[in-house]
Amino acid sequence: MSDSIPSSEYIQIVRELATLGTKIDNFFSAQNSMKTEIDGLKKDILTVKADVTEIKTQRRITAAMIGFLAVPAGAIAWLAGQVIPPLLTKFLGV
């Protein structure tokens, strides 16, 4: 009785190794592809964060400008309230 492996089994082992090698190559290719996509997403996220920071800054500036303009507008409204009723009374007799 011989312990040698028949040549058909060697051929089968070689085929399975080739299949395994192809699967491993596909796996690493997919890994590289995913890494490239993730790196792109990281760049997109950084861009969005920068945009959000810019929007927040613009919002603060707008709120400050509204506050800055509200004071003179209030003063003008108060002044108009002090001047217009006496004028209406004087000229129109209201």
PDB file of N, CA, C and O in Angstrom, residues 14-82:
ATOM      1  N   VAL A  14      -4.444  22.177  -6.486  1.00  0.00           N
ATOM      2  CA  VAL A  14      -3.922  23.348  -7.207  1.00  0.00           C
ATOM      3  C   VAL A  14      -5.072  24.237  -7.657  1.00  0.00           C
ATOM      4  O   VAL A  14      -4.996  25.469  -7.539  1.00  0.00           O
ATOM      5  N   ARG A  15      -6.155  23.647  -8.153  1.00  0.00           N
ATOM      6  CA  ARG A  15      -7.318  24.436  -8.582  1.00  0.00           C
ATOM      7  C   ARG A  15      -7.921  25.213  -7.401  1.00  0.00           C
ATOM      8  O   ARG A  15      -8.270  26.382  -7.522  1.00  0.00           O
ATOM      9  N   GLU A  16      -8.059  24.532  -6.278  1.00  0.00           N
ATOM     10  CA  GLU A  16      -8.628  25.183  -5.094  1.00  0.00           C
ATOM     11  C   GLU A  16      -7.716  26.289  -4.575  1.00  0.00           C
ATOM     12  O   GLU A  16      -8.191  27.336  -4.135  1.00  0.00           O
ATOM     13  N   LEU A  17      -6.411  26.061  -4.647  1.00  0.00           N
ATOM     14  CA  LEU A  17      -5.472  27.118  -4.250  1.00  0.00           C
ATOM     15  C   LEU A  17      -5.574  28.321  -5.178  1.00  0.00           C
ATOM     16  O   LEU A  17      -5.511  29.467  -4.736  1.00  0.00           O
ATOM     17  N   ALA A  18      -5.734  28.067  -6.456  1.00  0.00           N
ATOM     18  CA  ALA A  18      -5.885  29.166  -7.416  1.00  0.00           C
ATOM     19  C   ALA A  18      -7.174  29.933  -7.135  1.00  0.00           C
ATOM     20  O   ALA A  18      -7.197  31.170  -7.179  1.00  0.00           O
ATOM     21  N   THR A  19      -8.250  29.205  -6.834  1.00  0.00           N
ATOM     22  CA  THR A  19      -9.523  29.843  -6.504  1.00  0.00           C
ATOM     23  C   THR A  19      -9.382  30.672  -5.229  1.00  0.00           C
ATOM     24  O   THR A  19      -9.856  31.813  -5.149  1.00  0.00           O
ATOM     25  N   LEU A  20      -8.705  30.100  -4.235  1.00  0.00           N
ATOM     26  CA  LEU A  20      -8.477  30.820  -2.985  1.00  0.00           C
ATOM     27  C   LEU A  20      -7.636  32.075  -3.230  1.00  0.00           C
ATOM     28  O   LEU A  20      -7.921  33.148  -2.689  1.00  0.00           O
ATOM     29  N   GLY A  21      -6.622  31.954  -4.063  1.00  0.00           N
ATOM     30  CA  GLY A  21      -5.782  33.108  -4.403  1.00  0.00           C
ATOM     31  C   GLY A  21      -6.593  34.202  -5.074  1.00  0.00           C
ATOM     32  O   GLY A  21      -6.433  35.391  -4.773  1.00  0.00           O
ATOM     33  N   THR A  22      -7.490  33.824  -5.963  1.00  0.00           N
ATOM     34  CA  THR A  22      -8.355  34.804  -6.637  1.00  0.00           C
ATOM     35  C   THR A  22      -9.271  35.484  -5.640  1.00  0.00           C
ATOM     36  O   THR A  22      -9.460  36.703  -5.687  1.00  0.00           O
ATOM     37  N   LYS A  23      -9.836  34.704  -4.716  1.00  0.00           N
ATOM     38  CA  LYS A  23     -10.714  35.289  -3.700  1.00  0.00           C
ATOM     39  C   LYS A  23      -9.944  36.265  -2.810  1.00  0.00           C
ATOM     40  O   LYS A  23     -10.467  37.322  -2.454  1.00  0.00           O
ATOM     41  N   ILE A  24      -8.726  35.908  -2.456  1.00  0.00           N
ATOM     42  CA  ILE A  24      -7.915  36.806  -1.628  1.00  0.00           C
ATOM     43  C   ILE A  24      -7.596  38.085  -2.401  1.00  0.00           C
ATOM     44  O   ILE A  24      -7.678  39.187  -1.845  1.00  0.00           O
ATOM     45  N   ASP A  25      -7.251  37.966  -3.672  1.00  0.00           N
ATOM     46  CA  ASP A  25      -6.981  39.157  -4.497  1.00  0.00           C
ATOM     47  C   ASP A  25      -8.214  40.045  -4.581  1.00  0.00           C
ATOM     48  O   ASP A  25      -8.112  41.272  -4.474  1.00  0.00           O
ATOM     49  N   ASN A  26      -9.374  39.432  -4.778  1.00  0.00           N
ATOM     50  CA  ASN A  26     -10.622  40.209  -4.836  1.00  0.00           C
ATOM     51  C   ASN A  26     -10.898  40.910  -3.513  1.00  0.00           C
ATOM     52  O   ASN A  26     -11.348  42.058  -3.487  1.00  0.00           O
ATOM     53  N   PHE A  27     -10.614  40.223  -2.427  1.00  0.00           N
ATOM     54  CA  PHE A  27     -10.822  40.807  -1.103  1.00  0.00           C
ATOM     55  C   PHE A  27      -9.941  42.046  -0.916  1.00  0.00           C
ATOM     56  O   PHE A  27     -10.413  43.105  -0.501  1.00  0.00           O
ATOM     57  N   PHE A  28      -8.649  41.914  -1.241  1.00  0.00           N
ATOM     58  CA  PHE A  28      -7.748  43.054  -1.073  1.00  0.00           C
ATOM     59  C   PHE A  28      -8.093  44.188  -2.031  1.00  0.00           C
ATOM     60  O   PHE A  28      -7.980  45.364  -1.686  1.00  0.00           O
ATOM     61  N   SER A  29      -8.550  43.840  -3.203  1.00  0.00           N
ATOM     62  CA  SER A  29      -8.978  44.869  -4.153  1.00  0.00           C
ATOM     63  C   SER A  29     -10.185  45.631  -3.607  1.00  0.00           C
ATOM     64  O   SER A  29     -10.248  46.856  -3.688  1.00  0.00           O
ATOM     65  N   ALA A  30     -11.113  44.891  -3.030  1.00  0.00           N
ATOM     66  CA  ALA A  30     -12.288  45.531  -2.429  1.00  0.00           C
ATOM     67  C   ALA A  30     -11.877  46.391  -1.244  1.00  0.00           C
ATOM     68  O   ALA A  30     -12.413  47.482  -1.044  1.00  0.00           O
ATOM     69  N   GLN A  31     -10.926  45.925  -0.452  1.00  0.00           N
ATOM     70  CA  GLN A  31     -10.434  46.704   0.690  1.00  0.00           C
ATOM     71  C   GLN A  31      -9.830  48.023   0.220  1.00  0.00           C
ATOM     72  O   GLN A  31     -10.098  49.078   0.786  1.00  0.00           O
ATOM     73  N   ASN A  32      -9.017  47.965  -0.835  1.00  0.00           N
ATOM     74  CA  ASN A  32      -8.405  49.192  -1.368  1.00  0.00           C
ATOM     75  C   ASN A  32      -9.461  50.138  -1.916  1.00  0.00           C
ATOM     76  O   ASN A  32      -9.384  51.352  -1.734  1.00  0.00           O
ATOM     77  N   SER A  33     -10.448  49.562  -2.569  1.00  0.00           N
ATOM     78  CA  SER A  33     -11.537  50.373  -3.112  1.00  0.00           C
ATOM     79  C   SER A  33     -12.311  51.061  -1.990  1.00  0.00           C
ATOM     80  O   SER A  33     -12.628  52.257  -2.077  1.00  0.00           O
ATOM     81  N   MET A  34     -12.604  50.322  -0.931  1.00  0.00           N
ATOM     82  CA  MET A  34     -13.335  50.903   0.206  1.00  0.00           C
ATOM     83  C   MET A  34     -12.498  51.970   0.901  1.00  0.00           C
ATOM     84  O   MET A  34     -13.014  53.000   1.315  1.00  0.00           O
ATOM     85  N   LYS A  35     -11.193  51.738   1.012  1.00  0.00           N
ATOM     86  CA  LYS A  35     -10.326  52.731   1.645  1.00  0.00           C
ATOM     87  C   LYS A  35     -10.336  54.022   0.835  1.00  0.00           C
ATOM     88  O   LYS A  35     -10.426  55.116   1.403  1.00  0.00           O
ATOM     89  N   THR A  36     -10.274  53.909  -0.470  1.00  0.00           N
ATOM     90  CA  THR A  36     -10.321  55.096  -1.324  1.00  0.00           C
ATOM     91  C   THR A  36     -11.637  55.829  -1.142  1.00  0.00           C
ATOM     92  O   THR A  36     -11.664  57.064  -1.030  1.00  0.00           O
ATOM     93  N   GLU A  37     -12.733  55.088  -1.086  1.00  0.00           N
ATOM     94  CA  GLU A  37     -14.046  55.710  -0.901  1.00  0.00           C
ATOM     95  C   GLU A  37     -14.153  56.367   0.478  1.00  0.00           C
ATOM     96  O   GLU A  37     -14.675  57.480   0.614  1.00  0.00           O
ATOM     97  N   ILE A  38     -13.640  55.712   1.504  1.00  0.00           N
ATOM     98  CA  ILE A  38     -13.679  56.277   2.858  1.00  0.00           C
ATOM     99  C   ILE A  38     -12.841  57.550   2.927  1.00  0.00           C
ATOM    100  O   ILE A  38     -13.244  58.537   3.541  1.00  0.00           O
ATOM    101  N   ASP A  39     -11.682  57.548   2.268  1.00  0.00           N
ATOM    102  CA  ASP A  39     -10.857  58.765   2.240  1.00  0.00           C
ATOM    103  C   ASP A  39     -11.592  59.910   1.564  1.00  0.00           C
ATOM    104  O   ASP A  39     -11.534  61.055   2.021  1.00  0.00           O
ATOM    105  N   GLY A  40     -12.324  59.596   0.498  1.00  0.00           N
ATOM    106  CA  GLY A  40     -13.136  60.621  -0.166  1.00  0.00           C
ATOM    107  C   GLY A  40     -14.231  61.144   0.743  1.00  0.00           C
ATOM    108  O   GLY A  40     -14.510  62.344   0.783  1.00  0.00           O
ATOM    109  N   LEU A  41     -14.860  60.240   1.492  1.00  0.00           N
ATOM    110  CA  LEU A  41     -15.912  60.652   2.432  1.00  0.00           C
ATOM    111  C   LEU A  41     -15.345  61.521   3.546  1.00  0.00           C
ATOM    112  O   LEU A  41     -15.993  62.483   3.985  1.00  0.00           O
ATOM    113  N   LYS A  42     -14.129  61.197   4.001  1.00  0.00           N
ATOM    114  CA  LYS A  42     -13.496  62.027   5.032  1.00  0.00           C
ATOM    115  C   LYS A  42     -13.298  63.451   4.523  1.00  0.00           C
ATOM    116  O   LYS A  42     -13.539  64.410   5.251  1.00  0.00           O
ATOM    117  N   LYS A  43     -12.863  63.578   3.270  1.00  0.00           N
ATOM    118  CA  LYS A  43     -12.680  64.914   2.688  1.00  0.00           C
ATOM    119  C   LYS A  43     -14.019  65.643   2.595  1.00  0.00           C
ATOM    120  O   LYS A  43     -14.103  66.835   2.889  1.00  0.00           O
ATOM    121  N   ASP A  44     -15.056  64.910   2.185  1.00  0.00           N
ATOM    122  CA  ASP A  44     -16.392  65.514   2.107  1.00  0.00           C
ATOM    123  C   ASP A  44     -16.869  65.975   3.479  1.00  0.00           C
ATOM    124  O   ASP A  44     -17.458  67.052   3.616  1.00  0.00           O
ATOM    125  N   ILE A  45     -16.625  65.182   4.500  1.00  0.00           N
ATOM    126  CA  ILE A  45     -17.035  65.538   5.860  1.00  0.00           C
ATOM    127  C   ILE A  45     -16.301  66.797   6.320  1.00  0.00           C
ATOM    128  O   ILE A  45     -16.902  67.692   6.916  1.00  0.00           O
ATOM    129  N   LEU A  46     -15.013  66.873   6.020  1.00  0.00           N
ATOM    130  CA  LEU A  46     -14.251  68.070   6.404  1.00  0.00           C
ATOM    131  C   LEU A  46     -14.796  69.308   5.686  1.00  0.00           C
ATOM    132  O   LEU A  46     -14.884  70.387   6.286  1.00  0.00           O
ATOM    133  N   THR A  47     -15.188  69.141   4.425  1.00  0.00           N
ATOM    134  CA  THR A  47     -15.766  70.257   3.680  1.00  0.00           C
ATOM    135  C   THR A  47     -17.084  70.693   4.306  1.00  0.00           C
ATOM    136  O   THR A  47     -17.346  71.890   4.461  1.00  0.00           O
ATOM    137  N   VAL A  48     -17.913  69.735   4.673  1.00  0.00           N
ATOM    138  CA  VAL A  48     -19.203  70.057   5.304  1.00  0.00           C
ATOM    139  C   VAL A  48     -18.978  70.747   6.645  1.00  0.00           C
ATOM    140  O   VAL A  48     -19.653  71.727   6.976  1.00  0.00           O
ATOM    141  N   LYS A  49     -18.015  70.267   7.428  1.00  0.00           N
ATOM    142  CA  LYS A  49     -17.723  70.907   8.716  1.00  0.00           C
ATOM    143  C   LYS A  49     -17.282  72.350   8.512  1.00  0.00           C
ATOM    144  O   LYS A  49     -17.692  73.239   9.262  1.00  0.00           O
ATOM    145  N   ALA A  50     -16.456  72.581   7.502  1.00  0.00           N
ATOM    146  CA  ALA A  50     -16.013  73.954   7.223  1.00  0.00           C
ATOM    147  C   ALA A  50     -17.200  74.819   6.813  1.00  0.00           C
ATOM    148  O   ALA A  50     -17.308  75.977   7.234  1.00  0.00           O
ATOM    149  N   ASP A  51     -18.101  74.254   5.993  1.00  0.00           N
ATOM    150  CA  ASP A  51     -19.294  75.000   5.577  1.00  0.00           C
ATOM    151  C   ASP A  51     -20.186  75.322   6.774  1.00  0.00           C
ATOM    152  O   ASP A  51     -20.720  76.423   6.881  1.00  0.00           O
ATOM    153  N   VAL A  52     -20.361  74.367   7.672  1.00  0.00           N
ATOM    154  CA  VAL A  52     -21.189  74.585   8.859  1.00  0.00           C
ATOM    155  C   VAL A  52     -20.581  75.688   9.723  1.00  0.00           C
ATOM    156  O   VAL A  52     -21.293  76.566  10.224  1.00  0.00           O
ATOM    157  N   THR A  53     -19.271  75.671   9.871  1.00  0.00           N
ATOM    158  CA  THR A  53     -18.592  76.716  10.640  1.00  0.00           C
ATOM    159  C   THR A  53     -18.827  78.077   9.997  1.00  0.00           C
ATOM    160  O   THR A  53     -19.119  79.058  10.693  1.00  0.00           O
ATOM    161  N   GLU A  54     -18.728  78.146   8.681  1.00  0.00           N
ATOM    162  CA  GLU A  54     -18.960  79.408   7.969  1.00  0.00           C
ATOM    163  C   GLU A  54     -20.405  79.877   8.143  1.00  0.00           C
ATOM    164  O   GLU A  54     -20.656  81.056   8.382  1.00  0.00           O
ATOM    165  N   ILE A  55     -21.346  78.954   8.066  1.00  0.00           N
ATOM    166  CA  ILE A  55     -22.761  79.311   8.233  1.00  0.00           C
ATOM    167  C   ILE A  55     -23.008  79.836   9.649  1.00  0.00           C
ATOM    168  O   ILE A  55     -23.710  80.836   9.836  1.00  0.00           O
ATOM    169  N   LYS A  56     -22.425  79.169  10.647  1.00  0.00           N
ATOM    170  CA  LYS A  56     -22.600  79.627  12.035  1.00  0.00           C
ATOM    171  C   LYS A  56     -22.008  81.025  12.210  1.00  0.00           C
ATOM    172  O   LYS A  56     -22.597  81.872  12.888  1.00  0.00           O
ATOM    173  N   THR A  57     -20.856  81.258  11.611  1.00  0.00           N
ATOM    174  CA  THR A  57     -20.232  82.578  11.700  1.00  0.00           C
ATOM    175  C   THR A  57     -21.121  83.635  11.055  1.00  0.00           C
ATOM    176  O   THR A  57     -21.345  84.705  11.632  1.00  0.00           O
ATOM    177  N   GLN A  58     -21.644  83.327   9.873  1.00  0.00           N
ATOM    178  CA  GLN A  58     -22.521  84.278   9.190  1.00  0.00           C
ATOM    179  C   GLN A  58     -23.794  84.528   9.999  1.00  0.00           C
ATOM    180  O   GLN A  58     -24.304  85.644  10.032  1.00  0.00           O
ATOM    181  N   ARG A  59     -24.303  83.504  10.652  1.00  0.00           N
ATOM    182  CA  ARG A  59     -25.503  83.660  11.472  1.00  0.00           C
ATOM    183  C   ARG A  59     -25.230  84.591  12.659  1.00  0.00           C
ATOM    184  O   ARG A  59     -26.052  85.436  12.993  1.00  0.00           O
ATOM    185  N   ARG A  60     -24.054  84.423  13.292  1.00  0.00           N
ATOM    186  CA  ARG A  60     -23.700  85.314  14.401  1.00  0.00           C
ATOM    187  C   ARG A  60     -23.556  86.748  13.921  1.00  0.00           C
ATOM    188  O   ARG A  60     -24.000  87.688  14.598  1.00  0.00           O
ATOM    189  N   ILE A  61     -22.931  86.924  12.763  1.00  0.00           N
ATOM    190  CA  ILE A  61     -22.770  88.274  12.207  1.00  0.00           C
ATOM    191  C   ILE A  61     -24.135  88.886  11.915  1.00  0.00           C
ATOM    192  O   ILE A  61     -24.387  90.058  12.226  1.00  0.00           O
ATOM    193  N   THR A  62     -25.029  88.101  11.331  1.00  0.00           N
ATOM    194  CA  THR A  62     -26.373  88.597  11.017  1.00  0.00           C
ATOM    195  C   THR A  62     -27.127  88.980  12.286  1.00  0.00           C
ATOM    196  O   THR A  62     -27.772  90.034  12.342  1.00  0.00           O
ATOM    197  N   ALA A  63     -27.038  88.155  13.309  1.00  0.00           N
ATOM    198  CA  ALA A  63     -27.718  88.461  14.574  1.00  0.00           C
ATOM    199  C   ALA A  63     -27.150  89.737  15.188  1.00  0.00           C
ATOM    200  O   ALA A  63     -27.904  90.581  15.710  1.00  0.00           O
ATOM    201  N   ALA A  64     -25.837  89.903  15.104  1.00  0.00           N
ATOM    202  CA  ALA A  64     -25.223  91.120  15.641  1.00  0.00           C
ATOM    203  C   ALA A  64     -25.671  92.348  14.855  1.00  0.00           C
ATOM    204  O   ALA A  64     -25.951  93.406  15.441  1.00  0.00           O
ATOM    205  N   MET A  65     -25.769  92.221  13.539  1.00  0.00           N
ATOM    206  CA  MET A  65     -26.209  93.356  12.714  1.00  0.00           C
ATOM    207  C   MET A  65     -27.667  93.710  12.994  1.00  0.00           C
ATOM    208  O   MET A  65     -28.029  94.886  13.044  1.00  0.00           O
ATOM    209  N   ILE A  66     -28.490  92.695  13.183  1.00  0.00           N
ATOM    210  CA  ILE A  66     -29.898  92.965  13.510  1.00  0.00           C
ATOM    211  C   ILE A  66     -29.987  93.686  14.852  1.00  0.00           C
ATOM    212  O   ILE A  66     -30.738  94.649  14.999  1.00  0.00           O
ATOM    213  N   GLY A  67     -29.207  93.228  15.812  1.00  0.00           N
ATOM    214  CA  GLY A  67     -29.181  93.896  17.110  1.00  0.00           C
ATOM    215  C   GLY A  67     -28.662  95.324  16.989  1.00  0.00           C
ATOM    216  O   GLY A  67     -29.172  96.246  17.626  1.00  0.00           O
ATOM    217  N   PHE A  68     -27.656  95.498  16.157  1.00  0.00           N
ATOM    218  CA  PHE A  68     -27.083  96.829  15.952  1.00  0.00           C
ATOM    219  C   PHE A  68     -28.092  97.762  15.289  1.00  0.00           C
ATOM    220  O   PHE A  68     -28.174  98.940  15.632  1.00  0.00           O
ATOM    221  N   LEU A  69     -28.883  97.230  14.350  1.00  0.00           N
ATOM    222  CA  LEU A  69     -29.865  98.064  13.649  1.00  0.00           C
ATOM    223  C   LEU A  69     -31.152  98.243  14.454  1.00  0.00           C
ATOM    224  O   LEU A  69     -31.899  99.197  14.222  1.00  0.00           O
ATOM    225  N   ALA A  70     -31.418  97.375  15.397  1.00  0.00           N
ATOM    226  CA  ALA A  70     -32.652  97.466  16.173  1.00  0.00           C
ATOM    227  C   ALA A  70     -32.636  98.687  17.097  1.00  0.00           C
ATOM    228  O   ALA A  70     -33.677  99.306  17.324  1.00  0.00           O
ATOM    229  N   VAL A  71     -31.473  99.039  17.606  1.00  0.00           N
ATOM    230  CA  VAL A  71     -31.383 100.187  18.513  1.00  0.00           C
ATOM    231  C   VAL A  71     -31.755 101.491  17.792  1.00  0.00           C
ATOM    232  O   VAL A  71     -32.628 102.231  18.263  1.00  0.00           O
ATOM    233  N   PRO A  72     -31.147 101.803  16.632  1.00  0.00           N
ATOM    234  CA  PRO A  72     -31.559 103.030  15.931  1.00  0.00           C
ATOM    235  C   PRO A  72     -33.012 102.974  15.466  1.00  0.00           C
ATOM    236  O   PRO A  72     -33.720 103.989  15.496  1.00  0.00           O
ATOM    237  N   ALA A  73     -33.479 101.800  15.061  1.00  0.00           N
ATOM    238  CA  ALA A  73     -34.866 101.690  14.610  1.00  0.00           C
ATOM    239  C   ALA A  73     -35.815 101.968  15.768  1.00  0.00           C
ATOM    240  O   ALA A  73     -36.844 102.640  15.598  1.00  0.00           O
ATOM    241  N   GLY A  74     -35.482 101.474  16.932  1.00  0.00           N
ATOM    242  CA  GLY A  74     -36.307 101.749  18.113  1.00  0.00           C
ATOM    243  C   GLY A  74     -36.294 103.224  18.467  1.00  0.00           C
ATOM    244  O   GLY A  74     -37.333 103.798  18.834  1.00  0.00           O
ATOM    245  N   ALA A  75     -35.131 103.843  18.340  1.00  0.00           N
ATOM    246  CA  ALA A  75     -35.032 105.277  18.637  1.00  0.00           C
ATOM    247  C   ALA A  75     -35.839 106.097  17.638  1.00  0.00           C
ATOM    248  O   ALA A  75     -36.535 107.058  18.017  1.00  0.00           O
ATOM    249  N   ILE A  76     -35.790 105.692  16.382  1.00  0.00           N
ATOM    250  CA  ILE A  76     -36.562 106.407  15.351  1.00  0.00           C
ATOM    251  C   ILE A  76     -38.053 106.235  15.603  1.00  0.00           C
ATOM    252  O   ILE A  76     -38.833 107.188  15.480  1.00  0.00           O
ATOM    253  N   ALA A  77     -38.467 105.027  15.970  1.00  0.00           N
ATOM    254  CA  ALA A  77     -39.887 104.791  16.248  1.00  0.00           C
ATOM    255  C   ALA A  77     -40.337 105.618  17.457  1.00  0.00           C
ATOM    256  O   ALA A  77     -41.439 106.197  17.456  1.00  0.00           O
ATOM    257  N   TRP A  78     -39.512 105.696  18.482  1.00  0.00           N
ATOM    258  CA  TRP A  78     -39.852 106.493  19.662  1.00  0.00           C
ATOM    259  C   TRP A  78     -39.966 107.963  19.284  1.00  0.00           C
ATOM    260  O   TRP A  78     -40.912 108.652  19.672  1.00  0.00           O
ATOM    261  N   LEU A  79     -39.000 108.436  18.497  1.00  0.00           N
ATOM    262  CA  LEU A  79     -39.009 109.838  18.078  1.00  0.00           C
ATOM    263  C   LEU A  79     -40.238 110.128  17.223  1.00  0.00           C
ATOM    264  O   LEU A  79     -40.890 111.168  17.400  1.00  0.00           O
ATOM    265  N   ALA A  80     -40.565 109.226  16.326  1.00  0.00           N
ATOM    266  CA  ALA A  80     -41.755 109.421  15.493  1.00  0.00           C
ATOM    267  C   ALA A  80     -43.003 109.452  16.361  1.00  0.00           C
ATOM    268  O   ALA A  80     -43.931 110.243  16.109  1.00  0.00           O
ATOM    269  N   GLY A  81     -43.035 108.625  17.382  1.00  0.00           N
ATOM    270  CA  GLY A  81     -44.181 108.620  18.296  1.00  0.00           C
ATOM    271  C   GLY A  81     -44.297 109.915  19.081  1.00  0.00           C
ATOM    272  O   GLY A  81     -45.397 110.317  19.481  1.00  0.00           O
ATOM    273  N   GLN A  82     -43.183 110.591  19.304  1.00  0.00           N
ATOM    274  CA  GLN A  82     -43.190 111.855  20.027  1.00  0.00           C
ATOM    275  C   GLN A  82     -43.525 113.047  19.125  1.00  0.00           C
ATOM    276  O   GLN A  82     -44.096 114.034  19.572  1.00  0.00           O
TER     277      GLN A  82
END
